[in-house]
Amino acid sequence: MKICMFTNTYLPHVGGVARSVQFFTEDLRRMGHEVLVVAPTFPDVETLHEDENEVLRVPAIQNFNGSDFSVRIPIPFVIDEKITEFKPDIIHSHHPYLLGDAGLRAARRRLLPLIFTHHTLYEKYTHYVSQESEGMKRFVIHLSTEYANLCDRVVAPSESVAELIHRRGMNRPTEVIPTGVDTRFFGTGKGQAFRQEYSIPQNARVIGHLGRLAPEKNLDYLVEAVIEYVDSDPDAYFLVVGRGLSEEMIHSRFAERGLKDRLVMGGEMTGQKLADAYHAMNLFVFASKSETQGMVLTEAMAAGIPVIALDASGAREVVQDGENGRLLSGDASAEDFAGAVRDAFDDPDRMDRWREKSLQTAKAFSRASSAEKMVRLYTAAIQEAAEVYQTVAEEFESLEEIISGIKAEWDLLSEKARAVVNAVQKDGEIAGVKEL
């Protein structure tokens, strides 16, 4: 089948959505399907040597409002020509705005089924456009909910997210399909060589963290907890892989405590270097409450690295408390978190059991399994759409295309209007605004 994906983030951007689109695209092509990705341009994108028949890049404003995201510049006719040439069987949108709008238009005008993956808890990212505005949070919640209700089917990366978006009023058929992890790849890594390269003693107890280093990842809390432990253990090091706005904060906090020599900032890593970094760790720590799935947690577990995390969406689907690590209460103090790290290192036998269980957990999140689930979803959506649209397409093809285009624009306008109205309402709590 021919699949067209619309995404606001893609390679060379490093992040959960970009990696999800990349992995599904690679796996679907490996299974014999054709995939066209429509994505914004990014700096250094020319180094990827992309096939223009596989990726359509659209102009975009880089590093929007200090973030590491891009905002595309609307040029609908360029997109429309390419989609017409590609002749997709299905449209898959990975965002409820910007290129998500373009995806909805493309689907409606061609009478194609539209799939939407609800990757993100968008209300956790409103600080990039407004300073902690509750109205803005309500707006983006309603925006994503209304958009989802315009789609044929919705993909949730975890059970927690599926339950949440239904509580918020999403009423479309939903399938839980996490982004798969290459368990074989992450199962091999040269941890000792990595430690040598980054001057980490071979006998060190290495606490690791990987991800985009941004405020919404609860890194202030995590750094406080890790410093609490590292300060008490002269053999402990903190290995951080990733880049983002919070890099300077991490550096300064360790320097203030006189621990800068035991902080290793590895920057962004991909490929074998990423697998090596996981294998250089003894324990993976995670405190984010804004995730829809724990992708880095399953990667760590595929490398046999136990995890300590806070109970939140994404983490609770992966971490089994006392089995493959610790899942602490969402309101646990930094001292409690540091204590969990200490308890883990104090019991080597328990850590060994956690490692074995981590490897077993990771197998349930394989890329092959996730890709097969996505193909089954696509097939069902295409068959359902064919039954609905067959008669109309045969008898009123030209007229229906015009009407569908107008209706797509009206639905997009209505979606945003409803989100604004709901956001400015002063009374009544919006389901799902609270932390998961």
mmCIF file of C-alpha atoms in Angstrom, residues 35-285:
data_model
loop_
_atom_site.group_PDB
_atom_site.id
_atom_site.type_symbol
_atom_site.label_atom_id
_atom_site.label_comp_id
_atom_site.label_asym_id
_atom_site.label_seq_id
_atom_site.Cartn_x
_atom_site.Cartn_y
_atom_site.Cartn_z
ATOM 1 C CA VAL A 35 5.908 5.681 2.255
ATOM 2 C CA LEU A 36 6.092 9.404 1.462
ATOM 3 C CA VAL A 37 7.006 11.641 4.424
ATOM 4 C CA VAL A 38 5.977 15.306 4.317
ATOM 5 C CA ALA A 39 8.089 17.233 6.840
ATOM 6 C CA PRO A 40 9.659 20.658 7.464
ATOM 7 C CA THR A 41 13.181 21.363 6.393
ATOM 8 C CA PHE A 42 15.836 21.476 9.119
ATOM 9 C CA PRO A 43 19.445 22.708 9.264
ATOM 10 C CA ASP A 44 21.898 20.214 7.755
ATOM 11 C CA VAL A 45 19.055 18.274 6.141
ATOM 12 C CA GLU A 46 21.089 18.066 2.931
ATOM 13 C CA THR A 47 23.541 15.744 4.691
ATOM 14 C CA LEU A 48 20.837 13.063 4.828
ATOM 15 C CA HIS A 49 20.888 12.584 1.017
ATOM 16 C CA GLU A 50 17.157 11.896 0.965
ATOM 17 C CA ASP A 51 15.284 10.484 -2.029
ATOM 18 C CA GLU A 52 12.836 13.161 -3.209
ATOM 19 C CA ASN A 53 10.357 10.394 -3.970
ATOM 20 C CA GLU A 54 10.388 9.369 -0.304
ATOM 21 C CA VAL A 55 10.561 12.709 1.541
ATOM 22 C CA LEU A 56 8.964 16.045 0.657
ATOM 23 C CA ARG A 57 10.539 18.928 2.601
ATOM 24 C CA VAL A 58 8.604 22.169 3.064
ATOM 25 C CA PRO A 59 10.132 25.513 4.126
ATOM 26 C CA ALA A 60 9.939 26.213 7.870
ATOM 27 C CA ILE A 61 10.907 28.743 10.544
ATOM 28 C CA GLN A 62 13.649 27.135 12.624
ATOM 29 C CA ASN A 63 13.881 27.029 16.455
ATOM 30 C CA PHE A 64 10.436 28.505 16.998
ATOM 31 C CA ASN A 65 10.329 30.685 20.163
ATOM 32 C CA GLY A 66 13.598 29.274 21.431
ATOM 33 C CA SER A 67 12.500 25.656 21.099
ATOM 34 C CA ASP A 68 14.165 23.053 18.886
ATOM 35 C CA PHE A 69 11.011 22.708 16.762
ATOM 36 C CA SER A 70 10.284 24.072 13.299
ATOM 37 C CA VAL A 71 7.137 25.841 12.111
ATOM 38 C CA ARG A 72 6.397 25.289 8.452
ATOM 39 C CA ILE A 73 5.594 28.101 6.038
ATOM 40 C CA PRO A 74 2.311 27.281 4.239
ATOM 41 C CA ILE A 75 2.737 26.470 0.554
ATOM 42 C CA PRO A 76 -0.238 24.158 -0.088
ATOM 43 C CA PHE A 77 0.117 23.859 -3.859
ATOM 44 C CA VAL A 78 3.598 22.307 -3.633
ATOM 45 C CA ILE A 79 2.320 19.702 -1.197
ATOM 46 C CA ASP A 80 -0.827 19.068 -3.221
ATOM 47 C CA GLU A 81 1.088 18.394 -6.451
ATOM 48 C CA LYS A 82 3.377 15.884 -4.753
ATOM 49 C CA ILE A 83 0.504 14.042 -3.051
ATOM 50 C CA THR A 84 -1.396 13.818 -6.332
ATOM 51 C CA GLU A 85 1.680 12.368 -8.018
ATOM 52 C CA PHE A 86 2.245 9.846 -5.190
ATOM 53 C CA LYS A 87 -1.403 8.620 -5.169
ATOM 54 C CA PRO A 88 -1.569 7.454 -1.537
ATOM 55 C CA ASP A 89 -4.005 4.880 -0.195
ATOM 56 C CA ILE A 90 -4.029 6.414 3.276
ATOM 57 C CA ILE A 91 -2.900 9.585 5.084
ATOM 58 C CA HIS A 92 -1.233 9.423 8.495
ATOM 59 C CA SER A 93 -0.946 12.673 10.473
ATOM 60 C CA HIS A 94 1.387 12.939 13.463
ATOM 61 C CA HIS A 95 0.264 16.392 14.685
ATOM 62 C CA PRO A 96 -3.071 18.206 15.099
ATOM 63 C CA TYR A 97 -1.832 21.492 13.588
ATOM 64 C CA LEU A 98 0.522 22.925 10.932
ATOM 65 C CA LEU A 99 1.294 19.934 8.698
ATOM 66 C CA GLY A 100 -1.496 18.081 10.465
ATOM 67 C CA ASP A 101 -3.900 20.541 8.833
ATOM 68 C CA ALA A 102 -2.300 19.796 5.459
ATOM 69 C CA GLY A 103 -2.756 16.079 6.088
ATOM 70 C CA LEU A 104 -6.455 16.486 6.815
ATOM 71 C CA ARG A 105 -6.952 18.546 3.659
ATOM 72 C CA ALA A 106 -5.098 15.953 1.571
ATOM 73 C CA ALA A 107 -7.256 13.142 2.955
ATOM 74 C CA ARG A 108 -10.608 14.936 2.593
ATOM 75 C CA ARG A 109 -10.004 16.098 -0.967
ATOM 76 C CA ARG A 110 -9.076 12.596 -2.092
ATOM 77 C CA LEU A 111 -11.666 10.721 -0.009
ATOM 78 C CA LEU A 112 -8.880 8.879 1.819
ATOM 79 C CA PRO A 113 -8.900 7.575 5.390
ATOM 80 C CA LEU A 114 -6.995 9.740 7.874
ATOM 81 C CA ILE A 115 -5.050 8.249 10.797
ATOM 82 C CA PHE A 116 -3.801 10.467 13.642
ATOM 83 C CA THR A 117 -1.193 9.453 16.220
ATOM 84 C CA HIS A 118 -1.617 11.393 19.472
ATOM 85 C CA HIS A 119 2.105 11.467 20.273
ATOM 86 C CA THR A 120 2.208 14.396 22.657
ATOM 87 C CA LEU A 121 0.588 15.892 25.750
ATOM 88 C CA TYR A 122 0.476 19.276 24.045
ATOM 89 C CA GLU A 123 -0.484 21.221 27.177
ATOM 90 C CA LYS A 124 2.985 20.442 28.575
ATOM 91 C CA TYR A 125 4.581 22.519 25.805
ATOM 92 C CA THR A 126 2.595 25.762 25.949
ATOM 93 C CA HIS A 127 5.455 27.602 27.690
ATOM 94 C CA TYR A 128 7.065 27.925 24.251
ATOM 95 C CA VAL A 129 4.253 30.269 23.159
ATOM 96 C CA SER A 130 2.760 31.615 26.406
ATOM 97 C CA GLN A 131 4.028 31.929 29.973
ATOM 98 C CA GLU A 132 2.157 29.216 31.879
ATOM 99 C CA SER A 133 -1.237 30.281 30.545
ATOM 100 C CA GLU A 134 -4.046 28.010 31.742
ATOM 101 C CA GLY A 135 -6.196 29.293 28.885
ATOM 102 C CA MET A 136 -3.564 28.212 26.374
ATOM 103 C CA LYS A 137 -3.376 24.771 27.980
ATOM 104 C CA ARG A 138 -7.132 24.367 27.677
ATOM 105 C CA PHE A 139 -6.946 25.556 24.077
ATOM 106 C CA VAL A 140 -4.350 22.991 22.972
ATOM 107 C CA ILE A 141 -6.201 20.185 24.766
ATOM 108 C CA HIS A 142 -9.396 21.036 22.885
ATOM 109 C CA LEU A 143 -7.479 21.568 19.646
ATOM 110 C CA SER A 144 -5.974 18.063 19.708
ATOM 111 C CA THR A 145 -9.283 16.518 20.809
ATOM 112 C CA GLU A 146 -11.319 18.216 18.068
ATOM 113 C CA TYR A 147 -8.699 17.280 15.472
ATOM 114 C CA ALA A 148 -8.748 13.633 16.573
ATOM 115 C CA ASN A 149 -12.530 13.595 16.154
ATOM 116 C CA LEU A 150 -12.108 14.640 12.507
ATOM 117 C CA CYS A 151 -9.985 11.564 11.799
ATOM 118 C CA ASP A 152 -11.054 8.041 10.892
ATOM 119 C CA ARG A 153 -8.910 6.331 13.508
ATOM 120 C CA VAL A 154 -6.557 7.398 16.279
ATOM 121 C CA VAL A 155 -3.347 5.750 17.437
ATOM 122 C CA ALA A 156 -2.364 6.121 21.101
ATOM 123 C CA PRO A 157 1.241 5.249 22.025
ATOM 124 C CA SER A 158 0.150 3.860 25.412
ATOM 125 C CA GLU A 159 -2.923 2.739 27.352
ATOM 126 C CA SER A 160 -2.611 5.807 29.605
ATOM 127 C CA VAL A 161 -2.901 8.144 26.641
ATOM 128 C CA ALA A 162 -5.805 6.177 25.137
ATOM 129 C CA GLU A 163 -7.739 6.499 28.400
ATOM 130 C CA LEU A 164 -6.877 10.189 28.746
ATOM 131 C CA ILE A 165 -7.945 11.306 25.279
ATOM 132 C CA HIS A 166 -11.245 9.436 25.596
ATOM 133 C CA ARG A 167 -11.889 11.212 28.916
ATOM 134 C CA ARG A 168 -11.269 14.483 27.136
ATOM 135 C CA GLY A 169 -14.014 13.752 24.623
ATOM 136 C CA MET A 170 -12.245 11.965 21.783
ATOM 137 C CA ASN A 171 -14.762 9.561 20.246
ATOM 138 C CA ARG A 172 -12.967 7.896 17.348
ATOM 139 C CA PRO A 173 -11.879 4.205 17.185
ATOM 140 C CA THR A 174 -8.516 3.963 18.961
ATOM 141 C CA GLU A 175 -5.653 1.507 18.751
ATOM 142 C CA VAL A 176 -2.724 1.382 21.197
ATOM 143 C CA ILE A 177 0.465 1.026 19.151
ATOM 144 C CA PRO A 178 3.745 2.064 20.805
ATOM 145 C CA THR A 179 6.764 2.991 18.735
ATOM 146 C CA GLY A 180 8.826 -0.175 18.483
ATOM 147 C CA VAL A 181 12.355 -0.648 19.749
ATOM 148 C CA ASP A 182 15.115 -2.509 17.925
ATOM 149 C CA THR A 183 15.806 -4.939 20.743
ATOM 150 C CA ARG A 184 18.578 -6.743 18.887
ATOM 151 C CA PHE A 185 20.422 -3.496 18.143
ATOM 152 C CA PHE A 186 20.201 -2.103 21.676
ATOM 153 C CA GLY A 187 21.096 -5.512 23.075
ATOM 154 C CA THR A 188 24.663 -5.037 21.859
ATOM 155 C CA GLY A 189 26.901 -2.173 22.868
ATOM 156 C CA LYS A 190 30.491 -1.426 23.860
ATOM 157 C CA GLY A 191 30.012 0.077 27.281
ATOM 158 C CA GLN A 192 33.622 -0.272 28.420
ATOM 159 C CA ALA A 193 34.957 1.431 25.281
ATOM 160 C CA PHE A 194 32.436 4.241 25.770
ATOM 161 C CA ARG A 195 33.572 4.743 29.357
ATOM 162 C CA GLN A 196 37.186 4.880 28.267
ATOM 163 C CA GLU A 197 36.433 7.460 25.566
ATOM 164 C CA TYR A 198 34.602 9.714 28.034
ATOM 165 C CA SER A 199 37.049 9.202 30.922
ATOM 166 C CA ILE A 200 34.580 7.328 33.110
ATOM 167 C CA PRO A 201 36.296 4.806 35.429
ATOM 168 C CA GLN A 202 35.451 1.197 34.609
ATOM 169 C CA ASN A 203 34.395 0.555 38.217
ATOM 170 C CA ALA A 204 32.183 3.664 38.428
ATOM 171 C CA ARG A 205 28.490 3.447 39.231
ATOM 172 C CA VAL A 206 27.001 5.268 36.263
ATOM 173 C CA ILE A 207 23.544 6.814 36.503
ATOM 174 C CA GLY A 208 22.287 7.575 33.016
ATOM 175 C CA HIS A 209 19.655 9.743 31.370
ATOM 176 C CA LEU A 210 18.834 10.210 27.697
ATOM 177 C CA GLY A 211 16.416 12.537 25.941
ATOM 178 C CA ARG A 212 15.714 16.072 24.858
ATOM 179 C CA LEU A 213 16.985 18.365 27.610
ATOM 180 C CA ALA A 214 14.026 20.696 28.005
ATOM 181 C CA PRO A 215 12.082 22.181 30.960
ATOM 182 C CA GLU A 216 8.977 20.069 30.340
ATOM 183 C CA LYS A 217 11.027 16.933 31.056
ATOM 184 C CA ASN A 218 11.125 17.719 34.821
ATOM 185 C CA LEU A 219 14.912 17.913 34.731
ATOM 186 C CA ASP A 220 15.193 20.351 37.667
ATOM 187 C CA TYR A 221 13.788 17.630 39.879
ATOM 188 C CA LEU A 222 15.867 14.851 38.323
ATOM 189 C CA VAL A 223 19.133 16.780 38.616
ATOM 190 C CA GLU A 224 18.418 17.570 42.270
ATOM 191 C CA ALA A 225 17.808 13.872 42.985
ATOM 192 C CA VAL A 226 20.906 12.679 41.130
ATOM 193 C CA ILE A 227 23.141 15.278 42.799
ATOM 194 C CA GLU A 228 21.793 14.141 46.165
ATOM 195 C CA TYR A 229 23.060 10.640 45.444
ATOM 196 C CA VAL A 230 26.290 11.482 43.583
ATOM 197 C CA ASP A 231 27.369 13.765 46.427
ATOM 198 C CA SER A 232 27.192 10.781 48.800
ATOM 199 C CA ASP A 233 28.988 8.268 46.545
ATOM 200 C CA PRO A 234 32.532 9.110 45.368
ATOM 201 C CA ASP A 235 32.315 6.391 42.681
ATOM 202 C CA ALA A 236 29.101 7.701 41.115
ATOM 203 C CA TYR A 237 28.900 9.517 37.752
ATOM 204 C CA PHE A 238 25.974 11.052 35.877
ATOM 205 C CA LEU A 239 25.928 10.428 32.117
ATOM 206 C CA VAL A 240 23.525 12.654 30.161
ATOM 207 C CA VAL A 241 22.870 12.081 26.457
ATOM 208 C CA GLY A 242 20.950 14.760 24.557
ATOM 209 C CA ARG A 243 20.770 18.493 23.937
ATOM 210 C CA GLY A 244 18.334 21.257 24.764
ATOM 211 C CA LEU A 245 17.541 24.372 26.759
ATOM 212 C CA SER A 246 18.326 22.731 30.106
ATOM 213 C CA GLU A 247 21.976 21.921 29.363
ATOM 214 C CA GLU A 248 23.283 25.044 31.062
ATOM 215 C CA MET A 249 21.164 24.377 34.156
ATOM 216 C CA ILE A 250 22.597 20.878 34.515
ATOM 217 C CA HIS A 251 26.172 22.119 34.152
ATOM 218 C CA SER A 252 25.711 24.937 36.655
ATOM 219 C CA ARG A 253 23.972 22.798 39.290
ATOM 220 C CA PHE A 254 26.759 20.205 39.297
ATOM 221 C CA ALA A 255 29.415 22.950 39.354
ATOM 222 C CA GLU A 256 27.725 24.661 42.313
ATOM 223 C CA ARG A 257 27.994 21.428 44.302
ATOM 224 C CA GLY A 258 31.616 20.854 43.283
ATOM 225 C CA LEU A 259 30.675 17.786 41.241
ATOM 226 C CA LYS A 260 31.384 18.939 37.695
ATOM 227 C CA ASP A 261 34.096 16.268 37.269
ATOM 228 C CA ARG A 262 31.462 13.559 37.716
ATOM 229 C CA LEU A 263 29.055 14.936 35.143
ATOM 230 C CA VAL A 264 29.453 13.647 31.590
ATOM 231 C CA MET A 265 27.444 15.519 28.946
ATOM 232 C CA GLY A 266 27.550 13.404 25.797
ATOM 233 C CA GLY A 267 25.407 15.566 23.505
ATOM 234 C CA GLU A 268 23.143 14.056 20.844
ATOM 235 C CA MET A 269 23.954 10.498 19.834
ATOM 236 C CA THR A 270 22.586 8.124 17.237
ATOM 237 C CA GLY A 271 23.485 4.737 15.824
ATOM 238 C CA GLN A 272 26.063 2.532 17.500
ATOM 239 C CA LYS A 273 27.251 5.364 19.735
ATOM 240 C CA LEU A 274 23.784 5.519 21.278
ATOM 241 C CA ALA A 275 23.765 1.783 22.017
ATOM 242 C CA ASP A 276 27.255 2.078 23.509
ATOM 243 C CA ALA A 277 26.068 4.894 25.783
ATOM 244 C CA TYR A 278 23.251 2.755 27.202
ATOM 245 C CA HIS A 279 25.683 -0.097 27.878
ATOM 246 C CA ALA A 280 27.977 2.302 29.752
ATOM 247 C CA MET A 281 25.194 2.888 32.303
ATOM 248 C CA ASN A 282 24.355 0.851 35.402
ATOM 249 C CA LEU A 283 20.999 2.498 36.066
ATOM 250 C CA PHE A 284 18.686 4.692 33.975
ATOM 251 C CA VAL A 285 16.741 7.508 35.667
#
